[in-house]
């Protein structure tokens, strides 16, 4: 996989993380009275959102699973992207723990 593909996949993962996190926050902070009013008015969005409101644990659970899956893929992609950086480390620092620590640090900075 070349670097351009990696960067595109990483950006896609960051956007998906934002999507899942945003929908979760929007769901938690939604005005329940307004949603019920939209449902009674017969709007499509009101009916859909009120179905989610009936079972909030399922919606939030699905959102959290989505975030976790995308975060794992993001971590794997960032590990691939940072591999060439470790060729320049001195021999004393060229250990698996140091690689893991630096991968985590770099991936965290981007998110």
PDB file of N, CA and C in Angstrom:
ATOM      1  N   UNK A   1       0.846  -1.170   0.000  1.00  0.00           N
ATOM      2  CA  UNK A   1       0.000   0.000   0.000  1.00  0.00           C
ATOM      3  C   UNK A   1       0.895   1.238   0.000  1.00  0.00           C
ATOM      4  N   UNK A   2       0.670   2.125  -0.934  1.00  0.00           N
ATOM      5  CA  UNK A   2       1.523   3.315  -0.980  1.00  0.00           C
ATOM      6  C   UNK A   2       1.021   4.379   0.006  1.00  0.00           C
ATOM      7  N   UNK A   3       1.828   5.390   0.175  1.00  0.00           N
ATOM      8  CA  UNK A   3       1.572   6.406   1.202  1.00  0.00           C
ATOM      9  C   UNK A   3       0.303   7.202   0.909  1.00  0.00           C
ATOM     10  N   UNK A   4      -0.017   7.421  -0.355  1.00  0.00           N
ATOM     11  CA  UNK A   4      -1.224   8.173  -0.706  1.00  0.00           C
ATOM     12  C   UNK A   4      -2.476   7.431  -0.262  1.00  0.00           C
ATOM     13  N   UNK A   5      -2.500   6.127  -0.523  1.00  0.00           N
ATOM     14  CA  UNK A   5      -3.633   5.316  -0.078  1.00  0.00           C
ATOM     15  C   UNK A   5      -3.762   5.344   1.438  1.00  0.00           C
ATOM     16  N   UNK A   6      -2.634   5.198   2.127  1.00  0.00           N
ATOM     17  CA  UNK A   6      -2.659   5.224   3.586  1.00  0.00           C
ATOM     18  C   UNK A   6      -3.244   6.528   4.111  1.00  0.00           C
ATOM     19  N   UNK A   7      -2.809   7.633   3.553  1.00  0.00           N
ATOM     20  CA  UNK A   7      -3.295   8.939   4.012  1.00  0.00           C
ATOM     21  C   UNK A   7      -4.792   9.076   3.742  1.00  0.00           C
ATOM     22  N   UNK A   8      -5.249   8.609   2.590  1.00  0.00           N
ATOM     23  CA  UNK A   8      -6.684   8.670   2.271  1.00  0.00           C
ATOM     24  C   UNK A   8      -7.479   7.821   3.256  1.00  0.00           C
ATOM     25  N   UNK A   9      -7.000   6.612   3.549  1.00  0.00           N
ATOM     26  CA  UNK A   9      -7.691   5.746   4.504  1.00  0.00           C
ATOM     27  C   UNK A   9      -7.680   6.345   5.908  1.00  0.00           C
ATOM     28  N   UNK A  10      -6.570   6.948   6.293  1.00  0.00           N
ATOM     29  CA  UNK A  10      -6.473   7.554   7.626  1.00  0.00           C
ATOM     30  C   UNK A  10      -7.437   8.733   7.741  1.00  0.00           C
ATOM     31  N   UNK A  11      -7.504   9.564   6.716  1.00  0.00           N
ATOM     32  CA  UNK A  11      -8.446  10.690   6.735  1.00  0.00           C
ATOM     33  C   UNK A  11      -9.885  10.179   6.779  1.00  0.00           C
ATOM     34  N   UNK A  12     -10.165   9.104   6.047  1.00  0.00           N
ATOM     35  CA  UNK A  12     -11.500   8.506   6.083  1.00  0.00           C
ATOM     36  C   UNK A  12     -11.836   8.009   7.482  1.00  0.00           C
ATOM     37  N   UNK A  13     -10.869   7.392   8.135  1.00  0.00           N
ATOM     38  CA  UNK A  13     -11.092   6.913   9.503  1.00  0.00           C
ATOM     39  C   UNK A  13     -11.366   8.073  10.454  1.00  0.00           C
ATOM     40  N   UNK A  14     -10.621   9.151  10.320  1.00  0.00           N
ATOM     41  CA  UNK A  14     -10.837  10.314  11.187  1.00  0.00           C
ATOM     42  C   UNK A  14     -12.233  10.894  10.958  1.00  0.00           C
ATOM     43  N   UNK A  15     -12.670  10.948   9.714  1.00  0.00           N
ATOM     44  CA  UNK A  15     -14.016  11.445   9.419  1.00  0.00           C
ATOM     45  C   UNK A  15     -15.089  10.523   9.993  1.00  0.00           C
ATOM     46  N   UNK A  16     -14.875   9.213   9.893  1.00  0.00           N
ATOM     47  CA  UNK A  16     -15.840   8.265  10.458  1.00  0.00           C
ATOM     48  C   UNK A  16     -15.895   8.354  11.980  1.00  0.00           C
ATOM     49  N   UNK A  17     -14.754   8.536  12.614  1.00  0.00           N
ATOM     50  CA  UNK A  17     -14.732   8.705  14.069  1.00  0.00           C
ATOM     51  C   UNK A  17     -15.539   9.943  14.446  1.00  0.00           C
ATOM     52  N   UNK A  18     -15.340  11.024  13.706  1.00  0.00           N
ATOM     53  CA  UNK A  18     -16.108  12.242  13.955  1.00  0.00           C
ATOM     54  C   UNK A  18     -17.599  12.038  13.741  1.00  0.00           C
ATOM     55  N   UNK A  19     -17.952  11.281  12.710  1.00  0.00           N
ATOM     56  CA  UNK A  19     -19.364  11.004  12.438  1.00  0.00           C
ATOM     57  C   UNK A  19     -19.999  10.237  13.588  1.00  0.00           C
ATOM     58  N   UNK A  20     -19.371   9.135  14.006  1.00  0.00           N
ATOM     59  CA  UNK A  20     -19.941   8.325  15.081  1.00  0.00           C
ATOM     60  C   UNK A  20     -20.006   9.095  16.395  1.00  0.00           C
ATOM     61  N   UNK A  21     -18.949   9.818  16.723  1.00  0.00           N
ATOM     62  CA  UNK A  21     -18.939  10.596  17.962  1.00  0.00           C
ATOM     63  C   UNK A  21     -19.974  11.718  17.899  1.00  0.00           C
ATOM     64  N   UNK A  22     -20.098  12.360  16.757  1.00  0.00           N
ATOM     65  CA  UNK A  22     -21.067  13.438  16.600  1.00  0.00           C
ATOM     66  C   UNK A  22     -22.504  12.963  16.722  1.00  0.00           C
ATOM     67  N   UNK A  23     -22.812  11.818  16.110  1.00  0.00           N
ATOM     68  CA  UNK A  23     -24.178  11.303  16.218  1.00  0.00           C
ATOM     69  C   UNK A  23     -24.496  10.893  17.651  1.00  0.00           C
ATOM     70  N   UNK A  24     -23.512  10.366  18.347  1.00  0.00           N
ATOM     71  CA  UNK A  24     -23.736   9.986  19.745  1.00  0.00           C
ATOM     72  C   UNK A  24     -24.028  11.219  20.603  1.00  0.00           C
ATOM     73  N   UNK A  25     -23.238  12.259  20.456  1.00  0.00           N
ATOM     74  CA  UNK A  25     -23.450  13.490  21.228  1.00  0.00           C
ATOM     75  C   UNK A  25     -24.775  14.145  20.842  1.00  0.00           C
ATOM     76  N   UNK A  26     -25.080  14.180  19.558  1.00  0.00           N
ATOM     77  CA  UNK A  26     -26.346  14.766  19.111  1.00  0.00           C
ATOM     78  C   UNK A  26     -27.532  13.992  19.672  1.00  0.00           C
ATOM     79  N   UNK A  27     -27.413  12.681  19.730  1.00  0.00           N
ATOM     80  CA  UNK A  27     -28.491  11.848  20.263  1.00  0.00           C
ATOM     81  C   UNK A  27     -28.695  12.105  21.751  1.00  0.00           C
ATOM     82  N   UNK A  28     -27.596  12.206  22.481  1.00  0.00           N
ATOM     83  CA  UNK A  28     -27.690  12.404  23.929  1.00  0.00           C
ATOM     84  C   UNK A  28     -28.269  13.780  24.257  1.00  0.00           C
ATOM     85  N   UNK A  29     -27.895  14.791  23.498  1.00  0.00           N
ATOM     86  CA  UNK A  29     -28.323  16.159  23.810  1.00  0.00           C
ATOM     87  C   UNK A  29     -29.579  16.584  23.053  1.00  0.00           C
ATOM     88  N   UNK A  30     -30.215  15.667  22.345  1.00  0.00           N
ATOM     89  CA  UNK A  30     -31.391  16.014  21.545  1.00  0.00           C
ATOM     90  C   UNK A  30     -32.546  16.454  22.446  1.00  0.00           C
ATOM     91  N   UNK A  31     -33.319  17.401  21.951  1.00  0.00           N
ATOM     92  CA  UNK A  31     -34.493  17.896  22.656  1.00  0.00           C
ATOM     93  C   UNK A  31     -35.632  16.891  22.448  1.00  0.00           C
ATOM     94  N   UNK A  32     -35.936  16.128  23.479  1.00  0.00           N
ATOM     95  CA  UNK A  32     -36.930  15.059  23.364  1.00  0.00           C
ATOM     96  C   UNK A  32     -38.335  15.596  23.094  1.00  0.00           C
ATOM     97  N   UNK A  33     -38.642  16.760  23.649  1.00  0.00           N
ATOM     98  CA  UNK A  33     -39.950  17.368  23.413  1.00  0.00           C
ATOM     99  C   UNK A  33     -40.111  17.755  21.945  1.00  0.00           C
ATOM    100  N   UNK A  34     -39.073  18.314  21.352  1.00  0.00           N
ATOM    101  CA  UNK A  34     -39.105  18.695  19.943  1.00  0.00           C
ATOM    102  C   UNK A  34     -39.241  17.460  19.051  1.00  0.00           C
ATOM    103  N   UNK A  35     -38.568  16.393  19.411  1.00  0.00           N
ATOM    104  CA  UNK A  35     -38.652  15.153  18.622  1.00  0.00           C
ATOM    105  C   UNK A  35     -40.062  14.584  18.680  1.00  0.00           C
ATOM    106  N   UNK A  36     -40.664  14.595  19.860  1.00  0.00           N
ATOM    107  CA  UNK A  36     -42.032  14.092  20.016  1.00  0.00           C
ATOM    108  C   UNK A  36     -43.015  14.956  19.222  1.00  0.00           C
ATOM    109  N   UNK A  37     -42.788  16.256  19.218  1.00  0.00           N
ATOM    110  CA  UNK A  37     -43.640  17.166  18.448  1.00  0.00           C
ATOM    111  C   UNK A  37     -43.520  16.874  16.950  1.00  0.00           C
ATOM    112  N   UNK A  38     -42.296  16.650  16.475  1.00  0.00           N
ATOM    113  CA  UNK A  38     -42.092  16.315  15.058  1.00  0.00           C
ATOM    114  C   UNK A  38     -42.762  14.990  14.711  1.00  0.00           C
ATOM    115  N   UNK A  39     -42.727  14.051  15.644  1.00  0.00           N
ATOM    116  CA  UNK A  39     -43.358  12.748  15.409  1.00  0.00           C
ATOM    117  C   UNK A  39     -44.869  12.918  15.269  1.00  0.00           C
ATOM    118  N   UNK A  40     -45.467  13.711  16.139  1.00  0.00           N
ATOM    119  CA  UNK A  40     -46.914  13.931  16.088  1.00  0.00           C
ATOM    120  C   UNK A  40     -47.327  14.702  14.835  1.00  0.00           C
ATOM    121  N   UNK A  41     -46.413  15.533  14.316  1.00  0.00           N
ATOM    122  CA  UNK A  41     -46.696  16.265  13.078  1.00  0.00           C
ATOM    123  C   UNK A  41     -46.547  15.367  11.853  1.00  0.00           C
ATOM    124  N   UNK A  42     -45.989  14.184  12.051  1.00  0.00           N
ATOM    125  CA  UNK A  42     -45.877  13.219  10.964  1.00  0.00           C
ATOM    126  C   UNK A  42     -44.645  13.365  10.097  1.00  0.00           C
ATOM    127  N   UNK A  43     -43.646  14.098  10.563  1.00  0.00           N
ATOM    128  CA  UNK A  43     -42.432  14.237   9.755  1.00  0.00           C
ATOM    129  C   UNK A  43     -41.640  12.933   9.771  1.00  0.00           C
ATOM    130  N   UNK A  44     -40.954  12.689   8.684  1.00  0.00           N
ATOM    131  CA  UNK A  44     -40.157  11.465   8.573  1.00  0.00           C
ATOM    132  C   UNK A  44     -39.030  11.448   9.597  1.00  0.00           C
ATOM    133  N   UNK A  45     -38.350  12.578   9.743  1.00  0.00           N
ATOM    134  CA  UNK A  45     -37.241  12.625  10.706  1.00  0.00           C
ATOM    135  C   UNK A  45     -37.738  12.409  12.127  1.00  0.00           C
ATOM    136  N   UNK A  46     -38.902  12.949  12.450  1.00  0.00           N
ATOM    137  CA  UNK A  46     -39.464  12.750  13.787  1.00  0.00           C
ATOM    138  C   UNK A  46     -39.771  11.293  14.067  1.00  0.00           C
ATOM    139  N   UNK A  47     -40.316  10.582  13.080  1.00  0.00           N
ATOM    140  CA  UNK A  47     -40.617   9.151  13.267  1.00  0.00           C
ATOM    141  C   UNK A  47     -39.340   8.332  13.432  1.00  0.00           C
ATOM    142  N   UNK A  48     -38.334   8.630  12.620  1.00  0.00           N
ATOM    143  CA  UNK A  48     -37.086   7.863  12.678  1.00  0.00           C
ATOM    144  C   UNK A  48     -36.376   8.087  14.006  1.00  0.00           C
ATOM    145  N   UNK A  49     -36.236   9.351  14.398  1.00  0.00           N
ATOM    146  CA  UNK A  49     -35.514   9.655  15.636  1.00  0.00           C
ATOM    147  C   UNK A  49     -36.273   9.139  16.848  1.00  0.00           C
ATOM    148  N   UNK A  50     -37.608   9.191  16.827  1.00  0.00           N
ATOM    149  CA  UNK A  50     -38.368   8.690  17.975  1.00  0.00           C
ATOM    150  C   UNK A  50     -38.208   7.177  18.132  1.00  0.00           C
ATOM    151  N   UNK A  51     -38.010   6.462  17.023  1.00  0.00           N
ATOM    152  CA  UNK A  51     -37.739   5.018  17.130  1.00  0.00           C
ATOM    153  C   UNK A  51     -36.416   4.778  17.842  1.00  0.00           C
ATOM    154  N   UNK A  52     -35.410   5.612  17.534  1.00  0.00           N
ATOM    155  CA  UNK A  52     -34.129   5.492  18.233  1.00  0.00           C
ATOM    156  C   UNK A  52     -34.277   5.846  19.705  1.00  0.00           C
ATOM    157  N   UNK A  53     -35.124   6.824  20.008  1.00  0.00           N
ATOM    158  CA  UNK A  53     -35.313   7.254  21.397  1.00  0.00           C
ATOM    159  C   UNK A  53     -35.981   6.176  22.248  1.00  0.00           C
ATOM    160  N   UNK A  54     -36.743   5.288  21.613  1.00  0.00           N
ATOM    161  CA  UNK A  54     -37.402   4.215  22.361  1.00  0.00           C
ATOM    162  C   UNK A  54     -36.398   3.205  22.895  1.00  0.00           C
ATOM    163  N   UNK A  55     -35.274   3.059  22.207  1.00  0.00           N
ATOM    164  CA  UNK A  55     -34.248   2.112  22.639  1.00  0.00           C
ATOM    165  C   UNK A  55     -32.880   2.788  22.552  1.00  0.00           C
ATOM    166  N   UNK A  56     -32.589   3.685  23.493  1.00  0.00           N
ATOM    167  CA  UNK A  56     -31.337   4.446  23.399  1.00  0.00           C
ATOM    168  C   UNK A  56     -30.086   3.594  23.585  1.00  0.00           C
ATOM    169  N   UNK A  57     -30.174   2.536  24.379  1.00  0.00           N
ATOM    170  CA  UNK A  57     -28.994   1.698  24.614  1.00  0.00           C
ATOM    171  C   UNK A  57     -28.514   1.053  23.318  1.00  0.00           C
ATOM    172  N   UNK A  58     -29.445   0.655  22.477  1.00  0.00           N
ATOM    173  CA  UNK A  58     -29.077   0.028  21.205  1.00  0.00           C
ATOM    174  C   UNK A  58     -28.378   1.032  20.285  1.00  0.00           C
ATOM    175  N   UNK A  59     -28.896   2.243  20.228  1.00  0.00           N
ATOM    176  CA  UNK A  59     -28.297   3.271  19.373  1.00  0.00           C
ATOM    177  C   UNK A  59     -26.902   3.644  19.855  1.00  0.00           C
ATOM    178  N   UNK A  60     -26.760   3.899  21.150  1.00  0.00           N
ATOM    179  CA  UNK A  60     -25.457   4.285  21.699  1.00  0.00           C
ATOM    180  C   UNK A  60     -24.474   3.124  21.601  1.00  0.00           C
ATOM    181  N   UNK A  61     -24.941   1.902  21.846  1.00  0.00           N
ATOM    182  CA  UNK A  61     -24.074   0.727  21.717  1.00  0.00           C
ATOM    183  C   UNK A  61     -23.554   0.562  20.304  1.00  0.00           C
ATOM    184  N   UNK A  62     -24.422   0.742  19.334  1.00  0.00           N
ATOM    185  CA  UNK A  62     -24.007   0.651  17.934  1.00  0.00           C
ATOM    186  C   UNK A  62     -22.994   1.735  17.593  1.00  0.00           C
ATOM    187  N   UNK A  63     -23.237   2.927  18.107  1.00  0.00           N
ATOM    188  CA  UNK A  63     -22.309   4.033  17.868  1.00  0.00           C
ATOM    189  C   UNK A  63     -20.937   3.741  18.474  1.00  0.00           C
ATOM    190  N   UNK A  64     -20.921   3.212  19.686  1.00  0.00           N
ATOM    191  CA  UNK A  64     -19.645   2.896  20.345  1.00  0.00           C
ATOM    192  C   UNK A  64     -18.902   1.769  19.633  1.00  0.00           C
ATOM    193  N   UNK A  65     -19.633   0.783  19.155  1.00  0.00           N
ATOM    194  CA  UNK A  65     -18.995  -0.300  18.395  1.00  0.00           C
ATOM    195  C   UNK A  65     -18.382   0.260  17.114  1.00  0.00           C
ATOM    196  N   UNK A  66     -19.104   1.149  16.445  1.00  0.00           N
ATOM    197  CA  UNK A  66     -18.575   1.780  15.235  1.00  0.00           C
ATOM    198  C   UNK A  66     -17.305   2.560  15.510  1.00  0.00           C
ATOM    199  N   UNK A  67     -17.305   3.334  16.600  1.00  0.00           N
ATOM    200  CA  UNK A  67     -16.115   4.109  16.959  1.00  0.00           C
ATOM    201  C   UNK A  67     -14.941   3.180  17.228  1.00  0.00           C
ATOM    202  N   UNK A  68     -15.172   2.110  17.980  1.00  0.00           N
ATOM    203  CA  UNK A  68     -14.080   1.193  18.325  1.00  0.00           C
ATOM    204  C   UNK A  68     -13.511   0.487  17.102  1.00  0.00           C
ATOM    205  N   UNK A  69     -14.362   0.058  16.199  1.00  0.00           N
ATOM    206  CA  UNK A  69     -13.873  -0.611  14.987  1.00  0.00           C
ATOM    207  C   UNK A  69     -13.023   0.353  14.157  1.00  0.00           C
ATOM    208  N   UNK A  70     -13.514   1.571  13.989  1.00  0.00           N
ATOM    209  CA  UNK A  70     -12.771   2.551  13.190  1.00  0.00           C
ATOM    210  C   UNK A  70     -11.464   2.931  13.883  1.00  0.00           C
ATOM    211  N   UNK A  71     -11.463   3.025  15.218  1.00  0.00           N
ATOM    212  CA  UNK A  71     -10.230   3.339  15.940  1.00  0.00           C
ATOM    213  C   UNK A  71      -9.177   2.242  15.782  1.00  0.00           C
ATOM    214  N   UNK A  72      -9.608   0.986  15.774  1.00  0.00           N
ATOM    215  CA  UNK A  72      -8.658  -0.116  15.574  1.00  0.00           C
ATOM    216  C   UNK A  72      -8.055  -0.038  14.174  1.00  0.00           C
ATOM    217  N   UNK A  73      -8.897   0.179  13.173  1.00  0.00           N
ATOM    218  CA  UNK A  73      -8.397   0.303  11.797  1.00  0.00           C
ATOM    219  C   UNK A  73      -7.457   1.505  11.689  1.00  0.00           C
ATOM    220  N   UNK A  74      -7.821   2.609  12.334  1.00  0.00           N
ATOM    221  CA  UNK A  74      -6.979   3.809  12.337  1.00  0.00           C
ATOM    222  C   UNK A  74      -5.615   3.501  12.950  1.00  0.00           C
ATOM    223  N   UNK A  75      -5.602   2.779  14.061  1.00  0.00           N
ATOM    224  CA  UNK A  75      -4.339   2.423  14.704  1.00  0.00           C
ATOM    225  C   UNK A  75      -3.460   1.559  13.815  1.00  0.00           C
ATOM    226  N   UNK A  76      -4.067   0.600  13.138  1.00  0.00           N
ATOM    227  CA  UNK A  76      -3.307  -0.260  12.231  1.00  0.00           C
ATOM    228  C   UNK A  76      -2.731   0.538  11.059  1.00  0.00           C
ATOM    229  N   UNK A  77      -3.531   1.437  10.517  1.00  0.00           N
ATOM    230  CA  UNK A  77      -3.055   2.260   9.400  1.00  0.00           C
ATOM    231  C   UNK A  77      -1.941   3.206   9.836  1.00  0.00           C
ATOM    232  N   UNK A  78      -2.072   3.781  11.021  1.00  0.00           N
ATOM    233  CA  UNK A  78      -1.027   4.680  11.516  1.00  0.00           C
ATOM    234  C   UNK A  78       0.270   3.913  11.779  1.00  0.00           C
ATOM    235  N   UNK A  79       0.162   2.671  12.220  1.00  0.00           N
ATOM    236  CA  UNK A  79       1.354   1.852  12.420  1.00  0.00           C
ATOM    237  C   UNK A  79       2.072   1.635  11.094  1.00  0.00           C
ATOM    238  N   UNK A  80       1.312   1.371  10.046  1.00  0.00           N
ATOM    239  CA  UNK A  80       1.911   1.214   8.715  1.00  0.00           C
ATOM    240  C   UNK A  80       2.573   2.509   8.252  1.00  0.00           C
ATOM    241  N   UNK A  81       1.918   3.623   8.531  1.00  0.00           N
ATOM    242  CA  UNK A  81       2.437   4.912   8.080  1.00  0.00           C
ATOM    243  C   UNK A  81       3.724   5.298   8.802  1.00  0.00           C
ATOM    244  N   UNK A  82       3.846   4.929  10.071  1.00  0.00           N
ATOM    245  CA  UNK A  82       5.016   5.342  10.856  1.00  0.00           C
ATOM    246  C   UNK A  82       6.177   4.352  10.785  1.00  0.00           C
ATOM    247  N   UNK A  83       6.005   3.220  10.148  1.00  0.00           N
ATOM    248  CA  UNK A  83       7.098   2.241  10.052  1.00  0.00           C
ATOM    249  C   UNK A  83       8.400   2.832   9.508  1.00  0.00           C
ATOM    250  N   UNK A  84       8.359   3.607   8.432  1.00  0.00           N
ATOM    251  CA  UNK A  84       9.627   4.155   7.909  1.00  0.00           C
ATOM    252  C   UNK A  84      10.342   5.099   8.876  1.00  0.00           C
ATOM    253  N   UNK A  85       9.616   5.703   9.800  1.00  0.00           N
ATOM    254  CA  UNK A  85      10.247   6.621  10.756  1.00  0.00           C
ATOM    255  C   UNK A  85      11.212   5.906  11.695  1.00  0.00           C
ATOM    256  N   UNK A  86      10.954   4.639  11.954  1.00  0.00           N
ATOM    257  CA  UNK A  86      11.759   3.914  12.933  1.00  0.00           C
ATOM    258  C   UNK A  86      13.094   3.435  12.375  1.00  0.00           C
ATOM    259  N   UNK A  87      13.277   3.547  11.084  1.00  0.00           N
ATOM    260  CA  UNK A  87      14.567   3.181  10.496  1.00  0.00           C
ATOM    261  C   UNK A  87      15.667   4.144  10.933  1.00  0.00           C
ATOM    262  N   UNK A  88      15.282   5.336  11.326  1.00  0.00           N
ATOM    263  CA  UNK A  88      16.258   6.360  11.703  1.00  0.00           C
ATOM    264  C   UNK A  88      16.551   6.387  13.201  1.00  0.00           C
ATOM    265  N   UNK A  89      15.886   5.532  13.963  1.00  0.00           N
ATOM    266  CA  UNK A  89      16.141   5.494  15.406  1.00  0.00           C
ATOM    267  C   UNK A  89      17.491   4.851  15.689  1.00  0.00           C
ATOM    268  N   UNK A  90      18.178   5.327  16.706  1.00  0.00           N
ATOM    269  CA  UNK A  90      19.419   4.651  17.097  1.00  0.00           C
ATOM    270  C   UNK A  90      19.119   3.229  17.577  1.00  0.00           C
ATOM    271  N   UNK A  91      20.114   2.377  17.532  1.00  0.00           N
ATOM    272  CA  UNK A  91      19.935   0.967  17.891  1.00  0.00           C
ATOM    273  C   UNK A  91      19.395   0.801  19.313  1.00  0.00           C
ATOM    274  N   UNK A  92      19.803   1.664  20.224  1.00  0.00           N
ATOM    275  CA  UNK A  92      19.353   1.559  21.620  1.00  0.00           C
ATOM    276  C   UNK A  92      17.849   1.808  21.751  1.00  0.00           C
ATOM    277  N   UNK A  93      17.287   2.624  20.877  1.00  0.00           N
ATOM    278  CA  UNK A  93      15.855   2.927  20.936  1.00  0.00           C
ATOM    279  C   UNK A  93      15.025   2.073  19.984  1.00  0.00           C
ATOM    280  N   UNK A  94      15.653   1.209  19.243  1.00  0.00           N
ATOM    281  CA  UNK A  94      14.956   0.396  18.261  1.00  0.00           C
ATOM    282  C   UNK A  94      14.380  -0.858  18.920  1.00  0.00           C
ATOM    283  N   UNK A  95      13.438  -0.641  19.822  1.00  0.00           N
ATOM    284  CA  UNK A  95      12.790  -1.730  20.556  1.00  0.00           C
ATOM    285  C   UNK A  95      11.288  -1.675  20.283  1.00  0.00           C
ATOM    286  N   UNK A  96      10.632  -2.806  20.459  1.00  0.00           N
ATOM    287  CA  UNK A  96       9.207  -2.896  20.163  1.00  0.00           C
ATOM    288  C   UNK A  96       8.385  -1.963  21.059  1.00  0.00           C
ATOM    289  N   UNK A  97       8.763  -1.856  22.333  1.00  0.00           N
ATOM    290  CA  UNK A  97       8.046  -0.971  23.246  1.00  0.00           C
ATOM    291  C   UNK A  97       8.132   0.481  22.784  1.00  0.00           C
ATOM    292  N   UNK A  98       9.294   0.896  22.340  1.00  0.00           N
ATOM    293  CA  UNK A  98       9.481   2.273  21.869  1.00  0.00           C
ATOM    294  C   UNK A  98       8.642   2.514  20.613  1.00  0.00           C
ATOM    295  N   UNK A  99       8.593   1.530  19.724  1.00  0.00           N
ATOM    296  CA  UNK A  99       7.771   1.645  18.516  1.00  0.00           C
ATOM    297  C   UNK A  99       6.301   1.816  18.895  1.00  0.00           C
ATOM    298  N   UNK A 100       5.826   0.974  19.811  1.00  0.00           N
ATOM    299  CA  UNK A 100       4.431   1.040  20.241  1.00  0.00           C
ATOM    300  C   UNK A 100       4.120   2.389  20.884  1.00  0.00           C
ATOM    301  N   UNK A 101       5.023   2.847  21.739  1.00  0.00           N
ATOM    302  CA  UNK A 101       4.828   4.134  22.409  1.00  0.00           C
ATOM    303  C   UNK A 101       4.777   5.279  21.403  1.00  0.00           C
ATOM    304  N   UNK A 102       5.712   5.292  20.463  1.00  0.00           N
ATOM    305  CA  UNK A 102       5.744   6.363  19.464  1.00  0.00           C
ATOM    306  C   UNK A 102       4.547   6.291  18.512  1.00  0.00           C
ATOM    307  N   UNK A 103       4.148   5.073  18.124  1.00  0.00           N
ATOM    308  CA  UNK A 103       2.944   4.919  17.294  1.00  0.00           C
ATOM    309  C   UNK A 103       1.725   5.499  17.995  1.00  0.00           C
ATOM    310  N   UNK A 104       1.578   5.161  19.268  1.00  0.00           N
ATOM    311  CA  UNK A 104       0.440   5.655  20.046  1.00  0.00           C
ATOM    312  C   UNK A 104       0.480   7.168  20.176  1.00  0.00           C
ATOM    313  N   UNK A 105       1.648   7.696  20.448  1.00  0.00           N
ATOM    314  CA  UNK A 105       1.804   9.141  20.606  1.00  0.00           C
ATOM    315  C   UNK A 105       1.468   9.885  19.308  1.00  0.00           C
ATOM    316  N   UNK A 106       1.987   9.404  18.204  1.00  0.00           N
ATOM    317  CA  UNK A 106       1.745  10.057  16.910  1.00  0.00           C
ATOM    318  C   UNK A 106       0.272   9.945  16.513  1.00  0.00           C
ATOM    319  N   UNK A 107      -0.317   8.759  16.699  1.00  0.00           N
ATOM    320  CA  UNK A 107      -1.731   8.566  16.344  1.00  0.00           C
ATOM    321  C   UNK A 107      -2.638   9.434  17.205  1.00  0.00           C
ATOM    322  N   UNK A 108      -2.284   9.600  18.469  1.00  0.00           N
ATOM    323  CA  UNK A 108      -3.090  10.430  19.370  1.00  0.00           C
ATOM    324  C   UNK A 108      -3.029  11.895  18.971  1.00  0.00           C
ATOM    325  N   UNK A 109      -1.882  12.348  18.539  1.00  0.00           N
ATOM    326  CA  UNK A 109      -1.741  13.749  18.127  1.00  0.00           C
ATOM    327  C   UNK A 109      -2.661  14.051  16.944  1.00  0.00           C
ATOM    328  N   UNK A 110      -2.798  13.113  16.012  1.00  0.00           N
ATOM    329  CA  UNK A 110      -3.631  13.346  14.841  1.00  0.00           C
ATOM    330  C   UNK A 110      -5.115  13.362  15.170  1.00  0.00           C
ATOM    331  N   UNK A 111      -5.508  12.605  16.172  1.00  0.00           N
ATOM    332  CA  UNK A 111      -6.932  12.596  16.554  1.00  0.00           C
ATOM    333  C   UNK A 111      -7.174  13.722  17.500  1.00  0.00           C
TER     334      UNK A 111
END
